[in-house]
Amino acid sequence: MSSVVLITIISLSLLGIIAALILYFVAQKFKVYEDPRIDQVEEALPGANCGGCGFAGCRNFAEAIVKSDTFDGLNCPVGGGETMAKIAEILDRKVPEVEPRVAVVRCNGTPEHRKKTSEYNGALNCTIANSLYTGESDCPYGCLGLGECVDACDFNAMYMDSETGLPVIIDDNCVACGACVKACPRNIIELRKKARKDRKIYVSCVNEDKGGPARKACKVACIGCGKCEKVCNYDAITISNNLAFIDSDKCVFCRKCVPVCPTGAILELNFPPRKTAKKEQEEKVKA
Amino acid sequence: MLKTFPKGGVHPPENKISAAAGIDVLPLPEQVTIPISQHLGAPAEPAVAKGDTVKAGQIIATSKGFVSANIHSSVSGKVFKVDKAVDASGYKKMSVIIKVEGDEWLDTIDTGNEHKKDITLNSEEIIRKCAENGIVGMGGATFPSHVKLSIPPGKHCDVLIINGVECEPYLTSDHRLMLERTGELVTGISILMKALKVERAMIGIENNKTDAIERLREFTSGIDGISVHALKVKYPQGGEKQLIKALIKREVPSGGLPVDVGTVVHNVGTAYAVYEAVQLNKPLVERVVTVTGKELEKPVNVLARIGTPVSNLIEFAGGLPDNTAKIVNGGPMMGKALANLSVPVTKGTSGLIVFREEEARRKETGPCIRCGKCITACAMGLEPYLLMSLTEKGMHERSEKEKIMDCMECGSCSYICPANRPLLDYIRLGKATVGKMIKERKQK
Amino acid sequence: MNKLLTVSPSPHEYSKESTPKLMYGVVIALAPALLATIWFFGWAALLVTSVSVISCVIFEYLIQKFILKKEPSIKDGSAIVTGLLLAFCLPTNLPLGLVILGSLVAIGVGKMTFGGLGNNPFNPALVGRVFLFLSFPVQMTTWPVPKGFNTSFSDAITGATPLSVLNENYEKMPVDQIMNDPELSMPGYSKLFWGEMGGSLGEIAAFALILGLAYMLIRKIITWHIPVSILLTVAVFTGILWLANPEANADPLYHLMTGGLLLGAIYMATDYVSSPMSKKGMIIYGVGIGIITVLIRRFGAYPEGVQFAILIMNAFTPLINNYIKPSRFGEEVKNG
């Protein structure tokens, strides 16, 4: 009896040793040198593999950032400054300055603003609808409302508002990875600089048609009249292709452009109710 | 045994309601909207400006580059404006809008009804005439005909195939043309043969148009080299590659053109347009359009000027019935649904189909049950179910390997799917993405 | 016209075919076999079938509604087909509790764990049947003697399908002796054809199953590729064995008409979801099932191998789908 136990123990141990030896030599033979910092950087990244940095996944981003000497064009929008600081520490480099951004949907074509002129009855996919025709309204630029951006969002930061038929962004969840920007076939979503208290001023329209047809398609379309451009003291507003654009890097949130817009295409969000002109002046000085 | 193509295919209900309706000439509209891009290839460049007076047949936009086509005014009148207007694609495209005044044609155009049989021009002159007169493929793809007629160096063509298949349900415009303009059509075929320098032409017609087959046989009986072939009714036989396979048993290689297997295919409508262009010097400014639908008061085939609003044609056919829910420009399998009735008839408009409510909407989509019916139906030997799911998952490299670019978007897979899956919708999306990928790769 | 126009991508014409129609087509094709089995086994056959179908449908509904939390899709008829097929490979005298358990395994494990219709790698009915067969071998191999509406379950005999008799006696005596032995009372071809033999509910009446096949082929519910390739392979393979040694092997026709081969080849192997999708793939799959069936029948421990053969080939289906492609148009250029 004892001999059976002994033989079992010995033979199994021998087997184990032989296997270990083989594994050791194979591992030695096929060893590939890898910068250990790649693992460290990957560890520091959020690990969402969202592709917001432009790479296929966090590992690829880590490889690229270790290989490169600078942080030029390399940023993890999800992790933000904190993560980048950690990476800088690992790589012994200077921390890059990156401003947090947030996605904004530049279309306000709710059913009451934008008349429905047909009924779409195809695959529920914006790109397919976009290649087919203008969509359920006459606006060839506006949101198609089929939610491809929402599907693309990995951070639960978007949902479709069933009443307006437009996507809504939850600012707190948005990490500005840009997945929705890429998903939208009509280029409606933009990443804008994140402001204090999630305040936003932007032209909620991307219609490049002339005033007449744009207005006909949607009541709150930007008609490219240029009134906002004139009133802006900070060169933040430019007009091209019959469309105004407010540069979020230059805008100081003075809100002067909002009331002059004849169609109400410029939206101001998360602001307190308007104060008197004098107080507004003070606000501007502070800003 | 009737000839047909061996792989795939479906047989939707034929619904050729307007087959007995002779070709009527549509009254002139008040205003025409002529898009400057009615063909595959580069859009033409406008050659007129607001306020210009034009005559019917006058060039209003000149072709840009080889693969492009001239655009002619289809009416006489004054240019109202040159601006963007909605066309059948649903998007706004640059168009020339002309207010109609009278009906005056250019002097160089023979507007008589006499059948001119003698072909005096040689091959190059014929091709030039086609290019000058803006002839494009009338079967729907609107590929400039002069490009197809110019055999590239190193290639050779020994047989011309004339496509009288009209495999799309509902449509009857080619059918009526074959019946009513038979003589001119046969002359057109002879012209095309001369242009291509071939001795043989084969006309393929599906066997649901026996009258057209008989009539064409009668007209071609004395002519050497032209033969008429009855084909089994099966969609998509009107696809170039399928028709070539059915008639001469040659298989156009993947990614290749018919000329790679020594043939060129032209539609009967194109052959007729070529006759007019070469013998009468008449540009492509009008075409036969089928206006049909199950509830339509008077399904018709009309000869309409290019640029006529679709609403005029529907009015001519008795107006829209109350339960209209969808209007399709083209055939029911490959045509485009219209959102707007002010869009114009273009060179590629073969028909307008008015669908009732019960026919208009798709049925609810279910999960794929892997029945394989889409594979059986695919005339190109593809796996539509796989291409759809690869596209959904964004695996475009793989779908390129699975030959997604070979898909000709005939719609047989979506037609046959028992779970009503939008197969073609996604395959089209996949094709667009893969097409972009290939382009980018070439640029690198 | 006062409503908005509908716009959708082409095509705008759709065939009348739909998933429920296909599923109910299979149900109709199974009807003759059900009638035949009621004729031979009495109302008990109907009872087993109804219990199986109803419990499959209820389990599908409950799982979709309360576990997967999605819109129940029992109307598509796929659960009915699963229930019918499961019942068809059970003995008539199986306790009803086991029938319900089998349905639960078929729907719950065989189908819903993979995501429901369209995603299951194995034929759900067969998963249920094999589960019962391995867990309750005695109950599953006790068949009553067919006596029509007078069938009493007390005179049930054990393991009395023709194939199991053969399997037990191969070693003992030559095949023609087994066939003619009065004690073993092997059914002849006409009994096999009309269904007067011991066996599971649906596997007995060859004529009824062939009738169903004809219906499904005419309605284009299935194509000929799978059933024909299975039956041909079995016929050829057993034919070779028989010609080589007629003493130790039953003839091909006997093999074709027994042991649920027809039921398996016509209804189980052709299950859309778990069979290959291209014609070439279907033939490879059918040949594989045929070979494995004969191997199990003749050389394995079980007298009947169709079900295992189908499940094994089900596992190969994704592989076949991946590697066996339909011939693409214009792939090989044959000009002439």
Coordinates of N, CA, C and O in Angstrom, one line a residue, chain B residues 286-375:
Chain B
E286 N -35.9 63.0 -73.4 CA -37.2 62.4 -73.0 C -37.0 60.9 -72.8 O -36.1 60.3 -73.4
R287 N -37.9 60.3 -72.0 CA -37.8 58.8 -71.9 C -39.2 58.3 -71.5 O -40.1 59.0 -71.1
V288 N -39.3 57.0 -71.7 CA -40.6 56.3 -71.4 C -40.6 56.0 -69.9 O -39.6 55.4 -69.4
V289 N -41.6 56.3 -69.2 CA -41.7 56.1 -67.8 C -43.0 55.3 -67.5 O -44.1 55.7 -68.0
T290 N -42.9 54.2 -66.7 CA -44.1 53.5 -66.3 C -44.7 54.2 -65.1 O -43.9 54.4 -64.1
V291 N -45.9 54.5 -65.1 CA -46.5 55.0 -63.8 C -47.6 54.0 -63.5 O -48.6 53.8 -64.2
T292 N -47.4 53.3 -62.3 CA -48.3 52.2 -62.1 C -48.5 52.1 -60.6 O -47.9 52.8 -59.7
G293 N -49.4 51.2 -60.2 CA -49.7 51.0 -58.8 C -51.1 50.2 -58.8 O -51.9 50.4 -59.7
K294 N -51.3 49.4 -57.8 CA -52.5 48.6 -57.7 C -53.8 49.4 -57.7 O -54.8 49.0 -58.1
E295 N -53.7 50.5 -57.1 CA -54.9 51.3 -56.9 C -55.0 52.5 -57.8 O -56.0 53.3 -57.7
L296 N -54.0 52.7 -58.6 CA -54.0 53.8 -59.5 C -55.1 53.7 -60.5 O -55.4 52.7 -61.0
E297 N -55.7 54.9 -60.8 CA -56.9 54.9 -61.7 C -56.5 54.4 -63.1 O -57.2 53.6 -63.7
K298 N -55.4 54.9 -63.6 CA -55.1 54.6 -65.0 C -53.6 54.4 -65.1 O -52.8 55.3 -65.4
P299 N -53.1 53.1 -64.8 CA -51.7 52.9 -65.0 C -51.2 53.1 -66.4 O -51.9 52.7 -67.3
V300 N -50.2 53.9 -66.6 CA -49.8 54.3 -68.0 C -48.3 54.1 -68.2 O -47.5 53.9 -67.3
N301 N -47.9 54.2 -69.5 CA -46.5 54.3 -69.9 C -46.5 55.7 -70.6 O -47.2 55.8 -71.6
V302 N -45.7 56.6 -70.1 CA -45.7 57.9 -70.7 C -44.3 58.3 -71.2 O -43.3 57.9 -70.7
L303 N -44.3 59.1 -72.3 CA -43.1 59.6 -72.8 C -43.0 61.0 -72.2 O -43.7 61.9 -72.5
A304 N -42.0 61.1 -71.2 CA -42.0 62.4 -70.5 C -40.6 63.1 -70.7 O -39.6 62.4 -70.9
R305 N -40.7 64.4 -70.7 CA -39.4 65.1 -70.9 C -38.6 65.0 -69.6 O -39.2 65.0 -68.5
I306 N -37.3 65.0 -69.7 CA -36.5 65.0 -68.5 C -36.7 66.3 -67.8 O -36.8 67.3 -68.4
G307 N -36.8 66.2 -66.5 CA -37.0 67.4 -65.6 C -38.5 67.6 -65.3 O -38.8 68.5 -64.4
T308 N -39.4 66.9 -65.9 CA -40.8 67.0 -65.5 C -41.0 66.6 -64.1 O -40.5 65.5 -63.7
P309 N -41.7 67.3 -63.3 CA -42.0 66.9 -61.9 C -42.7 65.6 -61.8 O -43.6 65.4 -62.7
V310 N -42.4 64.7 -60.9 CA -43.0 63.4 -60.7 C -44.5 63.6 -60.6 O -45.3 62.8 -61.1
S311 N -44.9 64.7 -59.9 CA -46.4 64.9 -59.6 C -47.2 65.0 -60.9 O -48.3 64.6 -61.0
N312 N -46.6 65.6 -62.0 CA -47.3 65.7 -63.2 C -47.6 64.3 -63.8 O -48.7 64.1 -64.3
L313 N -46.6 63.4 -63.7 CA -46.9 62.0 -64.2 C -48.0 61.3 -63.5 O -48.8 60.6 -64.0
I314 N -47.9 61.5 -62.1 CA -48.9 60.8 -61.3 C -50.3 61.4 -61.6 O -51.3 60.7 -61.7
E315 N -50.4 62.7 -61.8 CA -51.6 63.4 -62.1 C -52.2 62.8 -63.4 O -53.3 62.5 -63.5
F316 N -51.2 62.6 -64.4 CA -51.6 62.1 -65.7 C -52.2 60.7 -65.5 O -53.1 60.3 -66.3
A317 N -51.7 59.9 -64.5 CA -52.2 58.6 -64.3 C -53.4 58.5 -63.4 O -53.8 57.5 -63.0
G318 N -54.0 59.7 -63.2 CA -55.3 59.7 -62.4 C -55.1 60.2 -61.0 O -56.1 60.1 -60.2
G319 N -54.0 60.7 -60.7 CA -53.8 61.2 -59.3 C -53.6 60.2 -58.3 O -53.8 59.0 -58.5
L320 N -53.1 60.6 -57.1 CA -52.8 59.7 -56.0 C -54.1 59.2 -55.4 O -54.9 59.9 -55.0
P321 N -54.1 57.8 -55.2 CA -55.3 57.3 -54.5 C -55.2 57.7 -53.0 O -54.1 58.0 -52.5
D322 N -56.3 57.6 -52.3 CA -56.3 58.0 -50.9 C -55.4 57.2 -50.0 O -54.8 57.7 -49.1
N323 N -55.2 55.9 -50.3 CA -54.4 55.1 -49.4 C -53.0 55.0 -49.8 O -52.3 54.0 -49.5
T324 N -52.5 56.0 -50.6 CA -51.1 55.9 -51.0 C -50.2 56.1 -49.7 O -50.5 56.9 -48.9
A325 N -49.2 55.3 -49.6 CA -48.3 55.4 -48.5 C -46.8 55.5 -48.9 O -46.0 55.8 -48.1
K326 N -46.5 55.1 -50.2 CA -45.1 55.1 -50.6 C -45.1 55.3 -52.1 O -45.9 54.7 -52.8
I327 N -44.2 56.1 -52.6 CA -44.0 56.2 -54.0 C -42.5 55.9 -54.3 O -41.6 56.4 -53.7
V328 N -42.4 54.9 -55.3 CA -41.0 54.5 -55.6 C -40.6 54.9 -57.0 O -41.4 54.8 -57.9
N329 N -39.4 55.5 -57.0 CA -38.9 55.9 -58.3 C -38.0 54.8 -58.8 O -37.0 54.5 -58.2
G330 N -38.4 54.1 -59.8 CA -37.7 52.9 -60.3 C -38.5 51.7 -60.0 O -39.7 51.7 -59.8
G331 N -37.9 50.5 -60.1 CA -38.6 49.3 -59.8 C -38.7 49.0 -58.3 O -38.1 49.7 -57.5
P332 N -39.6 48.1 -57.9 CA -39.8 47.9 -56.5 C -38.6 47.2 -55.8 O -38.5 47.2 -54.6
M333 N -37.8 46.5 -56.6 CA -36.7 45.8 -56.0 C -35.5 46.8 -55.8 O -34.7 46.6 -54.8
M334 N -35.2 47.7 -56.7 CA -34.0 48.5 -56.6 C -34.3 50.0 -56.6 O -33.4 50.8 -56.5
G335 N -35.6 50.4 -56.7 CA -35.9 51.8 -56.9 C -35.7 52.5 -55.5 O -35.5 51.9 -54.5
K336 N -35.9 53.8 -55.6 CA -35.8 54.7 -54.4 C -37.1 55.2 -54.0 O -37.9 55.7 -54.9
A337 N -37.4 55.2 -52.8 CA -38.7 55.7 -52.3 C -38.5 57.2 -52.3 O -37.5 57.8 -51.9
L338 N -39.6 57.9 -52.7 CA -39.5 59.4 -52.7 C -40.2 60.0 -51.5 O -41.2 59.4 -51.0
A339 N -39.6 61.1 -51.0 CA -40.2 61.8 -49.8 C -41.0 63.0 -50.3 O -41.8 63.6 -49.6
N340 N -40.8 63.3 -51.6 CA -41.3 64.6 -52.1 C -41.7 64.4 -53.6 O -40.9 63.8 -54.3
L341 N -42.8 64.9 -54.0 CA -43.3 64.7 -55.3 C -42.9 65.8 -56.3 O -43.2 65.7 -57.5
S342 N -42.1 66.7 -55.9 CA -41.6 67.8 -56.8 C -40.4 67.4 -57.5 O -39.9 68.1 -58.3
V343 N -39.8 66.2 -57.2 CA -38.6 65.8 -57.8 C -38.8 65.5 -59.3 O -39.9 65.1 -59.7
P344 N -37.7 65.7 -60.1 CA -37.9 65.6 -61.5 C -37.7 64.2 -62.0 O -37.0 63.4 -61.4
V345 N -38.2 63.9 -63.2 CA -37.9 62.7 -64.0 C -36.5 62.9 -64.5 O -36.1 64.0 -65.0
T346 N -35.6 61.9 -64.3 CA -34.3 62.0 -64.9 C -34.0 60.9 -65.9 O -34.9 60.1 -66.2
K347 N -32.8 60.9 -66.4 CA -32.5 59.9 -67.5 C -32.6 58.5 -67.0 O -32.8 57.6 -67.8
G348 N -32.5 58.3 -65.7 CA -32.6 56.9 -65.1 C -34.0 56.5 -64.6 O -34.1 55.4 -64.0
T349 N -34.9 57.4 -64.7 CA -36.3 57.1 -64.1 C -37.0 56.1 -65.0 O -37.5 56.5 -66.1
S350 N -37.1 54.9 -64.6 CA -37.8 53.9 -65.5 C -39.2 53.7 -65.1 O -40.1 53.3 -65.9
G351 N -39.6 54.1 -63.9 CA -41.0 54.0 -63.5 C -41.3 54.7 -62.2 O -40.4 55.0 -61.4
L352 N -42.5 54.9 -61.9 CA -43.0 55.4 -60.7 C -44.1 54.4 -60.2 O -45.0 54.1 -60.9
I353 N -43.9 53.9 -59.0 CA -44.8 52.9 -58.5 C -45.5 53.5 -57.2 O -44.8 53.9 -56.3
V354 N -46.8 53.5 -57.2 CA -47.5 54.0 -56.1 C -48.0 52.8 -55.2 O -48.7 51.9 -55.7
F355 N -47.5 52.7 -54.0 CA -47.8 51.6 -53.2 C -48.9 52.0 -52.2 O -49.0 53.1 -51.7
R356 N -49.8 51.0 -51.9 CA -50.8 51.2 -50.9 C -50.3 51.1 -49.5 O -49.2 50.6 -49.3
E357 N -51.1 51.5 -48.6 CA -50.6 51.4 -47.2 C -50.2 50.0 -46.8 O -49.1 49.8 -46.2
E358 N -51.0 49.0 -47.2 CA -50.6 47.6 -46.7 C -49.3 47.1 -47.4 O -48.8 46.1 -46.9
E359 N -48.9 47.7 -48.5 CA -47.7 47.3 -49.1 C -46.5 48.1 -48.7 O -45.3 47.7 -49.0
A360 N -46.7 49.2 -48.1 CA -45.7 50.2 -48.0 C -44.7 49.9 -46.8 O -43.5 50.1 -47.0
R361 N -45.2 49.4 -45.7 CA -44.3 49.2 -44.6 C -43.7 47.9 -44.5 O -44.3 46.9 -44.9
R362 N -42.5 47.8 -43.9 CA -41.8 46.6 -43.7 C -42.5 45.9 -42.6 O -43.0 46.5 -41.7
K363 N -42.4 44.5 -42.6 CA -42.9 43.8 -41.4 C -41.8 43.8 -40.3 O -40.6 44.1 -40.6
E364 N -42.2 43.4 -39.2 CA -41.3 43.5 -38.0 C -40.2 42.5 -38.2 O -40.3 41.4 -38.7
T365 N -39.0 43.0 -37.8 CA -37.8 42.2 -37.9 C -37.7 41.2 -36.8 O -37.9 41.5 -35.6
G366 N -37.3 39.9 -37.1 CA -37.1 38.9 -36.1 C -35.6 38.5 -36.1 O -34.8 39.0 -36.9
P367 N -35.3 37.6 -35.2 CA -33.9 37.1 -35.2 C -33.6 36.2 -36.4 O -34.5 35.6 -36.9
C368 N -32.4 36.2 -36.8 CA -32.0 35.3 -37.9 C -32.1 33.9 -37.5 O -31.6 33.5 -36.5
I369 N -32.9 33.1 -38.3 CA -33.1 31.7 -37.9 C -32.1 30.8 -38.7 O -32.2 29.6 -38.7
R370 N -31.2 31.4 -39.4 CA -30.2 30.7 -40.2 C -30.8 29.7 -41.2 O -30.3 28.6 -41.3
C371 N -31.8 30.1 -41.8 CA -32.5 29.2 -42.8 C -31.6 29.1 -44.0 O -31.8 28.1 -44.8
G372 N -30.8 30.1 -44.3 CA -30.0 30.0 -45.5 C -30.7 30.4 -46.8 O -30.1 30.3 -47.9
K373 N -31.9 31.0 -46.6 CA -32.6 31.3 -47.8 C -31.9 32.5 -48.6 O -32.0 32.6 -49.8
C374 N -31.3 33.4 -47.8 CA -30.6 34.5 -48.4 C -29.4 34.0 -49.3 O -29.2 34.6 -50.4
I375 N -28.8 32.9 -48.8 CA -27.7 32.4 -49.6 C -28.2 31.8 -50.9 O -27.6 32.0 -52.0

